[in-house]
Each structure stands twice: as C-alpha cells, then as structure tokens.
Amino acid sequence: MSISLFIENYDHGIAFYINGDLQFDSADEAIYHENLVIPALSLAIQRFPDTALRVLICGGGDGLAARDVLRFAQVKNIDLVDYNPDVIELANTVFKPYNLGSLEHEKVTVYTQEAFGFVRELVDNYYHVVICDFTCPKSAEDAKIYSQEWFQEVNRILIPSGIVAVNGVSPNYDTHAFWCLYQTLLSVNFATKPLQIQIPSFSNHDYGDWGFFLGSTQRILRTEIENIDFPNNLNYLNRENLLPVFKFEQKIAAYRHQVTIDTLENERLFYYLLNYLSNPEDILLNSGEYVDFLDINEQFNAEIENINSLDLESVAKFWLENIYAAPNADKDLPNINQFVPVRHPYHEPKMTTYWLDNLQGLLSEIDVNKLLNSLLTRVQELPPQIASELRTFADKIKYNQPLGTLNPKMVELITLLSITLLMTNLVAPDSVFAKGSYYGSRSSSSSYNDGTGDSKWVGFIFTCFSSYWIYSIIKRMRNN
C-alpha cells in the first residue's frame, strides 16, 4: 500500500498528514506528546532512582516524542524504530524546529525497520520505558502492533516494574476498540491505566477525545501519579490537568466489560474500529458519574473470541451451521451483524444493517439464470454430484418447473453463493455490483467512479471461483 505524506503550512505552524489522517498540528501537538511521554518517564525515575534509563520509542518517527524523552537528564539511551524513512527525513528537516533536532541527538539511535520484527530480536528485560507511538490502524496489517502478541513482546523486553506508554484510539468515538486495547494490555499482565484527553486539532477533524494507556507489571499507584516530577518548560502538562485524565464517564467505562481482546489470529481491534463506531450523544449523558481509574486496579476479565468475524470462511461456516436451525431452537444464535461485518475502512456499519434488513430484496436482484449459467461454464471444476444437481436445478429454473425438495447440498451451495455475493460486496463493492465507490468518513467526503470496465470482470471472477471454495468448506465441515 502506497503512503501519502502531506504537510499543510499556515501562519506560525504546520499540520502533518499521513494518507489524509492528521498526525499532529504544531499548535497543540504538545498536549498529545506530553501526555504520552511525561507520566511514563517520571514513573520510571521514581522506580529506578540513580539509574541510567534506557528508553525504546516504537513509531514516533517525527521526533516529537523523543524531544520530550530528552527532557529527562536521567535518560542515557534512546532507541527509536520507525519503518518509514520519509518521515524520519522530515523529522531531520521540516520538523526540526518543532522536535528541536531530537533524532540527531547523541543519545538517540534511529532504526528504520518494522517494529514487530525489531522487538522480536531484542534481549529480555532491557528497557526501563517503552513508548508505542503508532498511527491509528487503517488495516488489519497495521493493527498487528496492537495485538496481544505484540504486547507480550513489549512485556518481555521491559525490566520488571518498567513502564509502557501506548497511543490508543478515541474512547468516545471508538469506544469498543479503546477498551479492546485496555483488555489486551491487561491480558499480558500489565496493570493498566487509561487516559482520556482533548486535543483541539483532533476535535476539529472529528476524531473525538483521544486515549492513551499507561502500563506496568507492577501496580501504578495514585500516589505515584500525584508525585510526578514535571520537567521545566513544558507547554501544557501540569499536575492540575493530569489527574482528571484518568476519569471516565461511567457510561463509557462500562464498555470495558463488553469486549474481547485483539490477537494476530483474531483481529478484534480492527473489527471494532470498522464495525462499532460510537455516537457520543448516545453514551455521554453528563450524568456526573465517573470511574477514576487511579482508584481501581483491575485484572484481565475479558473473553477471548474464538471466531474471527473478519474472516470470510468463518462467516461462511456460521451461515452453513444455521441453515437448518429451527426457528424455536433452544440455543441463542449469535448476533447476525457480527457475521456480515464491515471489512473495509470506507464502509459503515449502517450499510450492513441496511443490506440485512433488505436481504430478500438483495437476493432477488441476483439473476439466478445468469449465475447458474456462469457456474455451468466451469462445471468441470465442481464435484460430479454437485455438477449434476446444478444442471438439474438450472433446468428447473429455466423451464419454471416446481423445485420440490432440494438436496441439502444444493441448499448449502445456493445459500453460500448468495452469501459470497453479499460478502464480496462488502469487501469490494465496485467489483461485484459496479455501483461506483464511496470514500466516507465522519465528515462525509466522497468520490464517484462509474464502475465500468475491469471491475465487472472482477465481480464475475469472484462469483465463478467461489463455488470450489464453498465446496471445500462443506467437505471439511462434514469430515469434522
């Protein structure tokens, strides 16, 4: 995936964007970076007095987090790993007036590579502080550095009682995703404190309040936070505005018990980011009831989801297992929205809800004759029994003959073909129905494509090749 970097210049400042998403605005970036860095470093100094501190910054190629780490004389070594050489080049040129030349400081060593691979090669119990200053994930690949496996590696390289600071997502706009990160940190034995702050430039871009996490294998006490030593010449952070950031509206905090954790095999964070956008008006009731996370010390209490809702095969298995379920079956069926999830950032959950509400109408738009004829052109790739039943089914449709009782295998095939069409529309709507494209956000910007040409052929290929994939799922399920 290509990466677009853009710098907006204005009077007395700049704003930096990656792929259209604001990374920082020089007018208020101090709010972000001081909340991310200062509490973590101050806690480390309290816990390791008279010790030369070693700090790892993952991400943070703009040099702004490194600038604030360098405020502490006790820090003797900073390793910074960022995979994007272009951002590091900007840090040493355009951003230099703002990061004060941090990446060229003698204490700083810069590594240009992917953070996960870098950390896996490190020795155990080496760093006193690890700062995760990553961008908000826009793909499942990006979200790997927020997984349980990632934080297990971070825990491994931290000295016991060391501190991890993590850039999160918005607690009020991405509530499920925020608490998914919280529970994921708890799951690797990090005693974790969430933080919530307001950054004007983020609010102006409709990103909501912003969230961070402070973690350690040793409990973080209120007294430690209250005794934080603030360096001189900070632009924003002080004791008065630090303590309130650990308080969360009760309605928001309650969601921490309704999520599952993020792993490499089950990308729950990205799933929540795509499918569980919150409406702050629904949960911010200004009730005056808050949870102060400085007063509580929670243990991991979330479940580990055993179904990957972003995996098309998992979705197909769900539909197969429930084709013949009796309407009054004793078991409770899972939430159907979980099994037709949004799978691309420019979709919205309400699109899926609309499709599910109009499922019969959507399926009626499928030209069954054309679909069957398309499959029959590749009939040699199907198992002989299904191929024969498919020809019989096609003849009955062609001549308007009664269908009678369909073979269960044919029910499965037709059902999964329909689901494949619907799911493929969620993955690549321009390819399946050639309706153009919508690139939306909370600000509702969009662009249109007429959808002609190659996209129709891609949709046709999706449909034809799905048959063998569906058959393989059915066969494996029956073998099990």
CSV table of C-alpha atoms in Angstrom, one decimal:
chain,number,residue,atom,x,y,z
A,1,MET,CA,0.0,0.0,0.0
A,2,SER,CA,1.4,3.4,-1.0
A,3,ILE,CA,1.7,6.0,1.7
A,4,SER,CA,0.9,9.7,1.1
A,5,LEU,CA,2.6,12.3,3.3
A,6,PHE,CA,1.3,15.8,3.3
A,7,ILE,CA,2.4,19.0,5.2
A,8,GLU,CA,0.0,21.9,5.5
A,9,ASN,CA,1.7,25.2,6.2
A,10,TYR,CA,0.0,28.0,7.9
A,11,ASP,CA,0.9,31.1,9.8
A,12,HIS,CA,3.2,30.1,12.7
A,13,GLY,CA,2.8,26.4,12.3
A,14,ILE,CA,2.3,23.2,10.3
A,15,ALA,CA,0.0,20.2,10.2
A,16,PHE,CA,1.2,16.8,9.1
A,17,TYR,CA,-1.0,14.2,7.5
A,18,ILE,CA,-0.4,10.5,6.5
A,19,ASN,CA,-2.9,9.2,4.0
A,20,GLY,CA,-5.2,12.1,4.8
A,21,ASP,CA,-5.2,11.5,8.5
A,22,LEU,CA,-3.9,14.2,10.8
A,23,GLN,CA,-0.8,13.1,12.7
A,24,PHE,CA,0.0,16.3,14.5
A,25,ASP,CA,-0.7,20.0,14.4
A,26,SER,CA,2.2,22.1,15.8
A,27,ALA,CA,-0.3,24.3,17.5
A,28,ASP,CA,-1.3,21.6,20.1
A,29,GLU,CA,0.9,18.6,19.5
A,30,ALA,CA,2.4,19.2,23.0
A,31,ILE,CA,-0.9,18.0,24.5
A,32,TYR,CA,-0.5,14.7,22.8
A,33,HIS,CA,3.2,14.1,23.3
A,34,GLU,CA,3.5,15.4,26.8
A,35,ASN,CA,0.6,13.1,28.0
A,36,LEU,CA,2.2,10.2,26.2
A,37,VAL,CA,5.7,10.7,27.4
A,38,ILE,CA,6.0,12.6,30.7
A,39,PRO,CA,4.0,10.4,33.1
A,40,ALA,CA,5.8,7.3,31.8
A,41,LEU,CA,9.3,8.8,32.2
A,42,SER,CA,8.5,10.3,35.6
A,43,LEU,CA,7.2,7.0,36.9
A,44,ALA,CA,10.4,5.3,35.7
A,45,ILE,CA,12.6,7.8,37.5
A,46,GLN,CA,10.6,7.2,40.7
A,47,ARG,CA,11.0,3.4,40.4
A,48,PHE,CA,14.6,3.4,39.2
A,49,PRO,CA,16.4,6.3,41.1
A,50,ASP,CA,20.0,7.0,40.3
A,51,THR,CA,19.8,4.6,37.3
A,52,ALA,CA,20.7,5.4,33.7
A,53,LEU,CA,17.4,4.8,31.9
A,54,ARG,CA,17.1,3.0,28.6
A,55,VAL,CA,14.1,4.0,26.5
A,56,LEU,CA,12.6,2.5,23.4
A,57,ILE,CA,10.3,4.5,21.1
A,58,CYS,CA,8.3,2.5,18.6
A,59,GLY,CA,7.0,4.7,15.8
A,60,GLY,CA,7.4,8.3,16.6
A,61,GLY,CA,9.5,9.0,13.5
A,62,ASP,CA,8.5,12.7,13.6
A,63,GLY,CA,10.9,13.0,16.6
A,64,LEU,CA,8.4,14.8,18.9
A,65,ALA,CA,8.2,12.0,21.5
A,66,ALA,CA,12.0,11.8,21.5
A,67,ARG,CA,12.1,15.5,22.2
A,68,ASP,CA,10.1,15.1,25.4
A,69,VAL,CA,12.1,12.0,26.5
A,70,LEU,CA,15.3,14.1,26.2
A,71,ARG,CA,13.9,16.5,28.8
A,72,PHE,CA,14.9,13.9,31.5
A,73,ALA,CA,18.7,14.0,32.2
A,74,GLN,CA,18.5,10.6,33.8
A,75,VAL,CA,17.8,9.1,30.3
A,76,LYS,CA,21.1,7.9,28.9
A,77,ASN,CA,20.0,6.0,25.8
A,78,ILE,CA,17.0,6.2,23.4
A,79,ASP,CA,16.4,3.7,20.6
A,80,LEU,CA,13.8,4.7,18.1
A,81,VAL,CA,12.4,2.3,15.5
A,82,ASP,CA,10.1,3.6,12.6
A,83,TYR,CA,9.6,1.8,9.3
A,84,ASN,CA,9.1,4.9,7.2
A,85,PRO,CA,12.4,6.6,6.1
A,86,ASP,CA,10.5,9.5,4.6
A,87,VAL,CA,9.0,10.5,8.0
A,88,ILE,CA,12.5,10.3,9.6
A,89,GLU,CA,13.8,12.5,6.8
A,90,LEU,CA,11.1,15.1,7.5
A,91,ALA,CA,12.0,14.9,11.3
A,92,ASN,CA,15.5,15.9,10.4
A,93,THR,CA,14.4,18.8,8.1
A,94,VAL,CA,10.9,20.2,8.1
A,95,PHE,CA,10.0,19.1,11.7
A,96,LYS,CA,13.3,20.1,13.2
A,97,PRO,CA,12.1,23.4,14.6
A,98,TYR,CA,9.4,21.5,16.5
A,99,ASN,CA,11.3,18.4,17.6
A,100,LEU,CA,14.5,20.5,18.4
A,101,GLY,CA,16.7,18.2,16.4
A,102,SER,CA,15.9,15.2,18.7
A,103,LEU,CA,16.8,12.5,16.2
A,104,GLU,CA,20.3,13.9,15.8
A,105,HIS,CA,21.0,13.9,19.5
A,106,GLU,CA,23.9,11.8,20.7
A,107,LYS,CA,21.7,9.8,23.0
A,108,VAL,CA,19.3,8.8,20.2
A,109,THR,CA,19.9,5.8,17.8
A,110,VAL,CA,17.4,5.5,14.9
A,111,TYR,CA,16.5,2.2,13.3
A,112,THR,CA,14.5,2.2,10.0
A,113,GLN,CA,12.5,-1.0,10.1
A,114,GLU,CA,9.3,-2.6,11.1
A,115,ALA,CA,8.8,-2.5,14.9
A,116,PHE,CA,7.5,-6.0,15.4
A,117,GLY,CA,10.5,-7.7,13.8
A,118,PHE,CA,12.9,-5.3,15.6
A,119,VAL,CA,11.5,-6.0,19.0
A,120,ARG,CA,11.4,-9.8,18.5
A,121,GLU,CA,15.2,-9.7,18.1
A,122,LEU,CA,15.8,-7.8,21.4
A,123,VAL,CA,17.1,-9.4,24.6
A,124,ASP,CA,14.8,-9.8,27.7
A,125,ASN,CA,14.5,-7.2,30.5
A,126,TYR,CA,16.4,-4.4,28.8
A,127,TYR,CA,14.4,-1.2,28.7
A,128,HIS,CA,13.0,0.8,31.6
A,129,VAL,CA,10.4,2.5,29.3
A,130,VAL,CA,8.8,1.5,26.0
A,131,ILE,CA,6.7,4.1,24.2
A,132,CYS,CA,4.3,2.9,21.5
A,133,ASP,CA,3.7,6.0,19.3
A,134,PHE,CA,2.0,4.4,16.3
A,135,THR,CA,-0.6,5.8,14.0
A,136,CYS,CA,-4.2,4.6,14.3
A,137,PRO,CA,-4.5,1.4,12.3
A,138,LYS,CA,-6.2,1.5,8.9
A,139,SER,CA,-5.8,-2.1,8.0
A,140,ALA,CA,-5.5,-5.5,9.8
A,141,GLU,CA,-1.8,-5.4,9.0
A,142,ASP,CA,-1.4,-2.1,10.7
A,143,ALA,CA,-3.2,-3.5,13.8
A,144,LYS,CA,-0.6,-6.2,14.4
A,145,ILE,CA,1.3,-3.8,16.6
A,146,TYR,CA,-1.7,-3.5,18.9
A,147,SER,CA,-2.1,-7.3,19.4
A,148,GLN,CA,-1.7,-9.5,22.4
A,149,GLU,CA,1.4,-11.0,20.8
A,150,TRP,CA,2.9,-7.5,20.4
A,151,PHE,CA,2.4,-6.5,24.0
A,152,GLN,CA,3.8,-9.9,25.1
A,153,GLU,CA,7.0,-8.9,23.3
A,154,VAL,CA,6.9,-5.5,24.9
A,155,ASN,CA,6.5,-7.1,28.4
A,156,ARG,CA,9.4,-9.4,27.7
A,157,ILE,CA,11.9,-6.6,26.8
A,158,LEU,CA,10.8,-4.4,29.7
A,159,ILE,CA,12.7,-4.5,33.0
A,160,PRO,CA,10.4,-5.8,35.8
A,161,SER,CA,8.4,-2.7,37.1
A,162,GLY,CA,9.2,-0.9,33.9
A,163,ILE,CA,6.7,1.3,32.1
A,164,VAL,CA,4.9,1.1,28.8
A,165,ALA,CA,3.0,4.1,27.3
A,166,VAL,CA,0.7,3.4,24.4
A,167,ASN,CA,-1.1,5.7,22.0
A,168,GLY,CA,-4.7,4.5,21.8
A,169,VAL,CA,-7.8,5.5,19.9
A,170,SER,CA,-10.8,7.7,20.7
A,171,PRO,CA,-12.6,6.5,23.9
A,172,ASN,CA,-15.9,8.2,22.9
A,173,TYR,CA,-15.9,7.6,19.1
A,174,ASP,CA,-14.2,4.2,19.0
A,175,THR,CA,-15.3,3.0,22.5
A,176,HIS,CA,-15.2,-0.7,21.8
A,177,ALA,CA,-11.8,-0.5,20.2
A,178,PHE,CA,-10.4,1.6,23.0
A,179,TRP,CA,-11.4,-0.9,25.7
A,180,CYS,CA,-10.3,-3.8,23.5
A,181,LEU,CA,-6.8,-2.3,23.8
A,182,TYR,CA,-7.3,-1.9,27.5
A,183,GLN,CA,-8.2,-5.6,28.0
A,184,THR,CA,-5.5,-6.7,25.6
A,185,LEU,CA,-2.9,-4.9,27.8
A,186,LEU,CA,-4.4,-6.5,30.9
A,187,SER,CA,-4.2,-9.9,29.3
A,188,VAL,CA,-0.4,-9.8,29.2
A,189,ASN,CA,-0.2,-8.9,32.9
A,190,PHE,CA,0.2,-5.2,32.5
A,191,ALA,CA,-1.5,-3.2,35.3
A,192,THR,CA,-3.1,-0.6,33.0
A,193,LYS,CA,-4.4,2.9,33.5
A,194,PRO,CA,-6.4,4.5,30.6
A,195,LEU,CA,-6.2,8.2,29.9
A,196,GLN,CA,-8.6,10.5,28.0
A,197,ILE,CA,-7.6,14.0,26.8
A,198,GLN,CA,-9.0,16.6,24.5
A,199,ILE,CA,-6.8,17.8,21.6
A,200,PRO,CA,-8.3,20.8,19.7
A,201,SER,CA,-6.9,19.8,16.3
A,202,PHE,CA,-8.2,16.3,16.7
A,203,SER,CA,-11.6,17.5,17.7
A,204,ASN,CA,-11.7,19.8,14.7
A,205,HIS,CA,-11.1,16.8,12.5
A,206,ASP,CA,-13.9,15.0,14.2
A,207,TYR,CA,-11.6,12.4,15.8
A,208,GLY,CA,-13.2,12.8,19.2
A,209,ASP,CA,-11.3,12.8,22.5
A,210,TRP,CA,-8.1,10.9,22.4
A,211,GLY,CA,-6.9,8.0,24.5
A,212,PHE,CA,-3.7,6.6,25.9
A,213,PHE,CA,-2.6,3.8,28.2
A,214,LEU,CA,0.0,3.6,30.9
A,215,GLY,CA,1.0,0.1,32.0
A,216,SER,CA,3.4,-1.8,34.1
A,217,THR,CA,3.8,-5.3,35.6
A,218,GLN,CA,3.8,-3.5,38.9
A,219,ARG,CA,0.7,-1.7,40.1
A,220,ILE,CA,0.6,2.0,39.3
A,221,LEU,CA,-0.5,3.8,42.4
A,222,ARG,CA,-2.3,7.1,42.8
A,223,THR,CA,0.5,8.4,45.0
A,224,GLU,CA,3.0,7.8,42.2
A,225,ILE,CA,0.9,9.8,39.7
A,226,GLU,CA,0.3,12.6,42.3
A,227,ASN,CA,4.1,12.8,42.9
A,228,ILE,CA,5.1,13.1,39.3
A,229,ASP,CA,8.1,15.3,38.7
A,230,PHE,CA,7.4,17.7,35.8
A,231,PRO,CA,10.4,18.9,33.7
A,232,ASN,CA,10.8,22.6,33.1
A,233,ASN,CA,9.4,24.4,30.1
A,234,LEU,CA,6.5,22.1,29.3
A,235,ASN,CA,3.9,23.6,27.1
A,236,TYR,CA,0.8,22.1,28.5
A,237,LEU,CA,1.1,19.3,31.1
A,238,ASN,CA,1.0,20.0,34.9
A,239,ARG,CA,-0.4,18.4,38.0
A,240,GLU,CA,-3.7,20.2,37.7
A,241,ASN,CA,-4.6,18.9,34.2
A,242,LEU,CA,-3.0,15.4,34.6
A,243,LEU,CA,-5.1,13.9,37.4
A,244,PRO,CA,-8.5,14.4,35.7
A,245,VAL,CA,-7.5,12.5,32.5
A,246,PHE,CA,-7.8,9.2,34.4
A,247,LYS,CA,-11.5,9.8,35.0
A,248,PHE,CA,-14.1,8.4,32.5
A,249,GLU,CA,-17.8,8.9,32.2
A,250,GLN,CA,-19.4,5.8,33.7
A,251,LYS,CA,-21.4,5.1,30.5
A,252,ILE,CA,-18.1,4.9,28.6
A,253,ALA,CA,-16.2,2.9,31.2
A,254,ALA,CA,-18.9,0.3,31.3
A,255,TYR,CA,-18.0,-0.9,27.8
A,256,ARG,CA,-14.7,-2.3,29.1
A,257,HIS,CA,-16.6,-5.4,30.2
A,258,GLN,CA,-18.2,-5.9,26.7
A,259,VAL,CA,-15.2,-6.5,24.5
A,260,THR,CA,-12.8,-9.3,23.7
A,261,ILE,CA,-9.0,-9.0,23.2
A,262,ASP,CA,-7.0,-8.5,20.0
A,263,THR,CA,-4.7,-11.2,18.7
A,264,LEU,CA,-2.9,-11.9,15.5
A,265,GLU,CA,-5.3,-14.6,14.6
A,266,ASN,CA,-8.4,-12.7,15.6
A,267,GLU,CA,-8.1,-9.0,14.7
A,268,ARG,CA,-10.7,-7.7,17.1
A,269,LEU,CA,-9.3,-4.2,17.3
A,270,PHE,CA,-9.7,-3.6,13.6
A,271,TYR,CA,-13.1,-5.3,13.7
A,272,TYR,CA,-14.2,-2.9,16.4
A,273,LEU,CA,-12.8,0.1,14.5
A,274,LEU,CA,-14.8,-0.8,11.4
A,275,ASN,CA,-18.0,-2.1,12.9
A,276,TYR,CA,-18.5,-0.3,16.3
A,277,LEU,CA,-18.3,3.4,15.7
A,278,SER,CA,-19.9,5.1,18.7
A,279,ASN,CA,-22.3,8.0,18.8
A,280,PRO,CA,-21.0,10.2,21.7
A,281,GLU,CA,-24.5,11.6,22.1
A,282,ASP,CA,-25.8,8.1,23.0
A,283,ILE,CA,-23.3,7.5,25.7
A,284,LEU,CA,-22.1,10.8,27.0
A,285,LEU,CA,-25.1,11.7,29.2
A,286,ASN,CA,-23.2,14.1,31.5
A,287,SER,CA,-24.6,12.2,34.5
A,288,GLY,CA,-21.8,13.3,36.7
A,289,GLU,CA,-21.0,9.6,37.4
A,290,TYR,CA,-17.3,8.8,36.7
A,291,VAL,CA,-14.9,6.0,37.1
A,292,ASP,CA,-11.5,7.2,38.4
A,293,PHE,CA,-9.0,4.6,37.2
A,294,LEU,CA,-6.4,5.8,39.7
A,295,ASP,CA,-8.6,4.3,42.4
A,296,ILE,CA,-9.1,0.8,40.9
A,297,ASN,CA,-6.7,-1.9,40.0
A,298,GLU,CA,-8.4,-4.4,37.6
A,299,GLN,CA,-7.4,-7.8,36.5
A,300,PHE,CA,-8.0,-9.2,33.0
A,301,ASN,CA,-11.6,-10.1,32.8
A,302,ALA,CA,-12.5,-10.3,29.1
A,303,GLU,CA,-13.2,-13.3,26.9
A,304,ILE,CA,-11.1,-14.5,24.0
A,305,GLU,CA,-13.3,-14.6,20.9
A,306,ASN,CA,-13.0,-17.9,19.1
A,307,ILE,CA,-14.5,-16.7,15.8
A,308,ASN,CA,-12.7,-14.3,13.6
A,309,SER,CA,-15.5,-12.1,12.2
A,310,LEU,CA,-13.3,-10.6,9.6
A,311,ASP,CA,-12.5,-14.0,8.1
A,312,LEU,CA,-14.8,-14.9,5.2
A,313,GLU,CA,-14.5,-18.6,5.9
A,314,SER,CA,-15.7,-18.1,9.5
A,315,VAL,CA,-18.7,-16.2,8.2
A,316,ALA,CA,-19.5,-18.9,5.7
A,317,LYS,CA,-19.3,-21.6,8.4
A,318,PHE,CA,-21.7,-19.6,10.5
A,319,TRP,CA,-24.3,-19.5,7.7
A,320,LEU,CA,-23.9,-23.2,7.0
A,321,GLU,CA,-24.3,-24.2,10.6
A,322,ASN,CA,-27.5,-22.2,10.9
A,323,ILE,CA,-29.2,-23.0,7.5
A,324,TYR,CA,-31.3,-25.8,9.1
A,325,ALA,CA,-31.6,-24.3,12.6
A,326,ALA,CA,-35.2,-24.4,13.8
A,327,PRO,CA,-36.8,-21.0,14.5
A,328,ASN,CA,-37.5,-22.0,18.1
A,329,ALA,CA,-34.2,-23.7,18.7
A,330,ASP,CA,-33.0,-23.7,22.3
A,331,LYS,CA,-29.7,-22.2,21.5
A,332,ASP,CA,-29.3,-18.5,21.1
A,333,LEU,CA,-28.0,-17.5,17.7
A,334,PRO,CA,-25.1,-15.1,17.6
A,335,ASN,CA,-25.7,-11.5,16.6
A,336,ILE,CA,-26.1,-11.7,12.8
A,337,ASN,CA,-24.4,-8.4,12.3
A,338,GLN,CA,-21.2,-10.0,13.6
A,339,PHE,CA,-21.3,-12.4,10.7
A,340,VAL,CA,-21.7,-9.9,7.9
A,341,PRO,CA,-19.2,-7.4,9.2
A,342,VAL,CA,-17.8,-4.3,7.5
A,343,ARG,CA,-14.5,-5.3,6.0
A,344,HIS,CA,-13.2,-2.0,4.5
A,345,PRO,CA,-12.5,1.4,6.0
A,346,TYR,CA,-14.7,3.3,3.6
A,347,HIS,CA,-17.8,1.3,4.6
A,348,GLU,CA,-20.0,2.0,7.5
A,349,PRO,CA,-22.0,-0.4,9.8
A,350,LYS,CA,-25.3,1.1,8.7
A,351,MET,CA,-24.6,-0.2,5.2
A,352,THR,CA,-24.5,-3.7,6.5
A,353,THR,CA,-27.6,-3.1,8.6
A,354,TYR,CA,-29.4,-1.8,5.5
A,355,TRP,CA,-28.4,-4.9,3.5
A,356,LEU,CA,-29.6,-7.3,6.2
A,357,ASP,CA,-32.9,-5.5,6.5
A,358,ASN,CA,-33.4,-5.9,2.8
A,359,LEU,CA,-31.8,-9.3,2.4
A,360,GLN,CA,-34.7,-10.7,0.4
A,361,GLY,CA,-34.7,-7.8,-2.0
A,362,LEU,CA,-31.0,-8.0,-2.5
A,363,LEU,CA,-31.1,-11.7,-3.2
A,364,SER,CA,-34.0,-11.1,-5.6
A,365,GLU,CA,-31.7,-8.8,-7.6
A,366,ILE,CA,-29.4,-11.7,-8.4
A,367,ASP,CA,-30.1,-13.1,-11.9
A,368,VAL,CA,-30.2,-16.8,-11.0
A,369,ASN,CA,-30.2,-17.9,-14.6
A,370,LYS,CA,-27.1,-15.9,-15.4
A,371,LEU,CA,-25.4,-17.1,-12.2
A,372,LEU,CA,-26.1,-20.7,-12.8
A,373,ASN,CA,-25.0,-20.4,-16.5
A,374,SER,CA,-21.8,-18.8,-15.3
A,375,LEU,CA,-21.2,-21.7,-12.9
A,376,LEU,CA,-22.0,-24.3,-15.5
A,377,THR,CA,-19.3,-22.9,-17.8
A,378,ARG,CA,-16.9,-24.1,-15.2
A,379,VAL,CA,-18.8,-27.2,-14.2
A,380,GLN,CA,-15.7,-29.4,-14.8
A,381,GLU,CA,-14.2,-27.9,-11.7
A,382,LEU,CA,-17.1,-29.0,-9.5
A,383,PRO,CA,-17.5,-32.4,-7.9
A,384,PRO,CA,-19.6,-34.6,-10.2
A,385,GLN,CA,-22.6,-35.0,-7.9
A,386,ILE,CA,-22.9,-31.2,-7.3
A,387,ALA,CA,-22.4,-30.6,-11.1
A,388,SER,CA,-25.2,-33.0,-11.9
A,389,GLU,CA,-27.6,-31.4,-9.3
A,390,LEU,CA,-26.6,-28.0,-10.5
A,391,ARG,CA,-27.6,-28.9,-14.1
A,392,THR,CA,-31.0,-30.3,-12.9
A,393,PHE,CA,-31.6,-27.1,-10.8
A,394,ALA,CA,-30.7,-24.9,-13.7
A,395,ASP,CA,-33.2,-26.8,-16.0
A,396,LYS,CA,-36.0,-26.4,-13.4
A,397,ILE,CA,-35.3,-22.7,-13.2
A,398,LYS,CA,-35.1,-22.3,-16.9
A,399,TYR,CA,-38.5,-24.1,-17.6
A,400,ASN,CA,-40.3,-22.8,-14.5
A,401,GLN,CA,-40.7,-26.3,-13.1
A,402,PRO,CA,-41.5,-26.9,-9.4
A,403,LEU,CA,-38.4,-27.1,-7.4
A,404,GLY,CA,-39.7,-29.7,-5.0
A,405,THR,CA,-37.5,-30.6,-2.1
A,406,LEU,CA,-33.9,-29.6,-2.8
A,407,ASN,CA,-31.0,-31.7,-1.9
A,408,PRO,CA,-29.4,-30.3,1.3
A,409,LYS,CA,-26.1,-30.0,-0.6
A,410,MET,CA,-27.8,-27.8,-3.1
A,411,VAL,CA,-29.3,-25.7,-0.4
A,412,GLU,CA,-25.9,-25.2,1.1
A,413,LEU,CA,-24.4,-24.3,-2.3
A,414,ILE,CA,-27.0,-21.8,-3.2
A,415,THR,CA,-27.0,-20.3,0.2
A,416,LEU,CA,-23.3,-19.8,0.2
A,417,LEU,CA,-23.2,-18.5,-3.3
A,418,SER,CA,-25.7,-15.8,-2.1
A,419,ILE,CA,-23.6,-15.1,1.0
A,420,THR,CA,-20.5,-14.9,-1.1
A,421,LEU,CA,-22.1,-12.3,-3.4
A,422,LEU,CA,-23.2,-10.2,-0.4
A,423,MET,CA,-19.9,-10.6,1.5
A,424,THR,CA,-17.8,-9.8,-1.6
A,425,ASN,CA,-19.9,-6.6,-2.0
A,426,LEU,CA,-18.7,-5.7,1.5
A,427,VAL,CA,-15.1,-6.4,0.6
A,428,ALA,CA,-15.1,-4.8,-2.9
A,429,PRO,CA,-18.5,-3.3,-3.8
A,430,ASP,CA,-17.2,-1.7,-7.0
A,431,SER,CA,-16.1,-5.1,-8.3
A,432,VAL,CA,-19.4,-7.0,-7.6
A,433,PHE,CA,-22.2,-4.7,-8.5
A,434,ALA,CA,-20.3,-2.0,-10.3
A,435,LYS,CA,-22.0,0.8,-8.4
A,436,GLY,CA,-19.0,3.1,-8.1
A,437,SER,CA,-17.1,3.9,-4.9
A,438,TYR,CA,-17.7,5.8,-1.7
A,439,TYR,CA,-14.9,7.0,0.4
A,440,GLY,CA,-16.6,8.3,3.5
A,441,SER,CA,-15.7,9.5,7.0
A,442,ARG,CA,-17.5,11.2,9.7
A,443,SER,CA,-17.1,14.4,7.7
A,444,SER,CA,-18.9,12.7,4.7
A,445,SER,CA,-16.4,13.4,1.9
A,446,SER,CA,-16.9,11.2,-1.2
A,447,SER,CA,-15.9,10.5,-4.7
A,448,TYR,CA,-17.6,8.6,-7.5
A,449,ASN,CA,-16.4,6.1,-10.1
A,450,ASP,CA,-18.7,4.9,-12.9
A,451,GLY,CA,-17.8,1.3,-12.2
A,452,THR,CA,-17.4,0.2,-15.9
A,453,GLY,CA,-14.7,-2.0,-17.4
A,454,ASP,CA,-12.5,-4.2,-15.4
A,455,SER,CA,-14.5,-4.1,-12.1
A,456,LYS,CA,-17.3,-6.1,-13.7
A,457,TRP,CA,-15.0,-8.8,-14.7
A,458,VAL,CA,-13.5,-8.9,-11.2
A,459,GLY,CA,-17.0,-9.4,-9.8
A,460,PHE,CA,-17.7,-12.2,-12.4
A,461,ILE,CA,-14.4,-13.9,-11.4
A,462,PHE,CA,-15.3,-13.6,-7.7
A,463,THR,CA,-18.6,-15.4,-8.3
A,464,CYS,CA,-17.2,-18.2,-10.5
A,465,PHE,CA,-14.3,-19.2,-8.3
A,466,SER,CA,-16.4,-19.1,-5.1
A,467,SER,CA,-18.0,-22.4,-5.9
A,468,TYR,CA,-15.0,-24.6,-5.4
A,469,TRP,CA,-14.1,-22.6,-2.2
A,470,ILE,CA,-17.6,-23.2,-0.9
A,471,TYR,CA,-17.5,-26.9,-1.6
A,472,SER,CA,-14.2,-27.2,0.2
A,473,ILE,CA,-15.7,-25.6,3.3
A,474,ILE,CA,-18.7,-28.0,3.2
A,475,LYS,CA,-16.4,-31.0,2.8
A,476,ARG,CA,-14.1,-30.0,5.7
A,477,MET,CA,-17.1,-29.4,8.0
A,478,ARG,CA,-18.6,-32.8,7.2
A,479,ASN,CA,-15.2,-34.5,7.7
A,480,ASN,CA,-15.1,-33.0,11.2
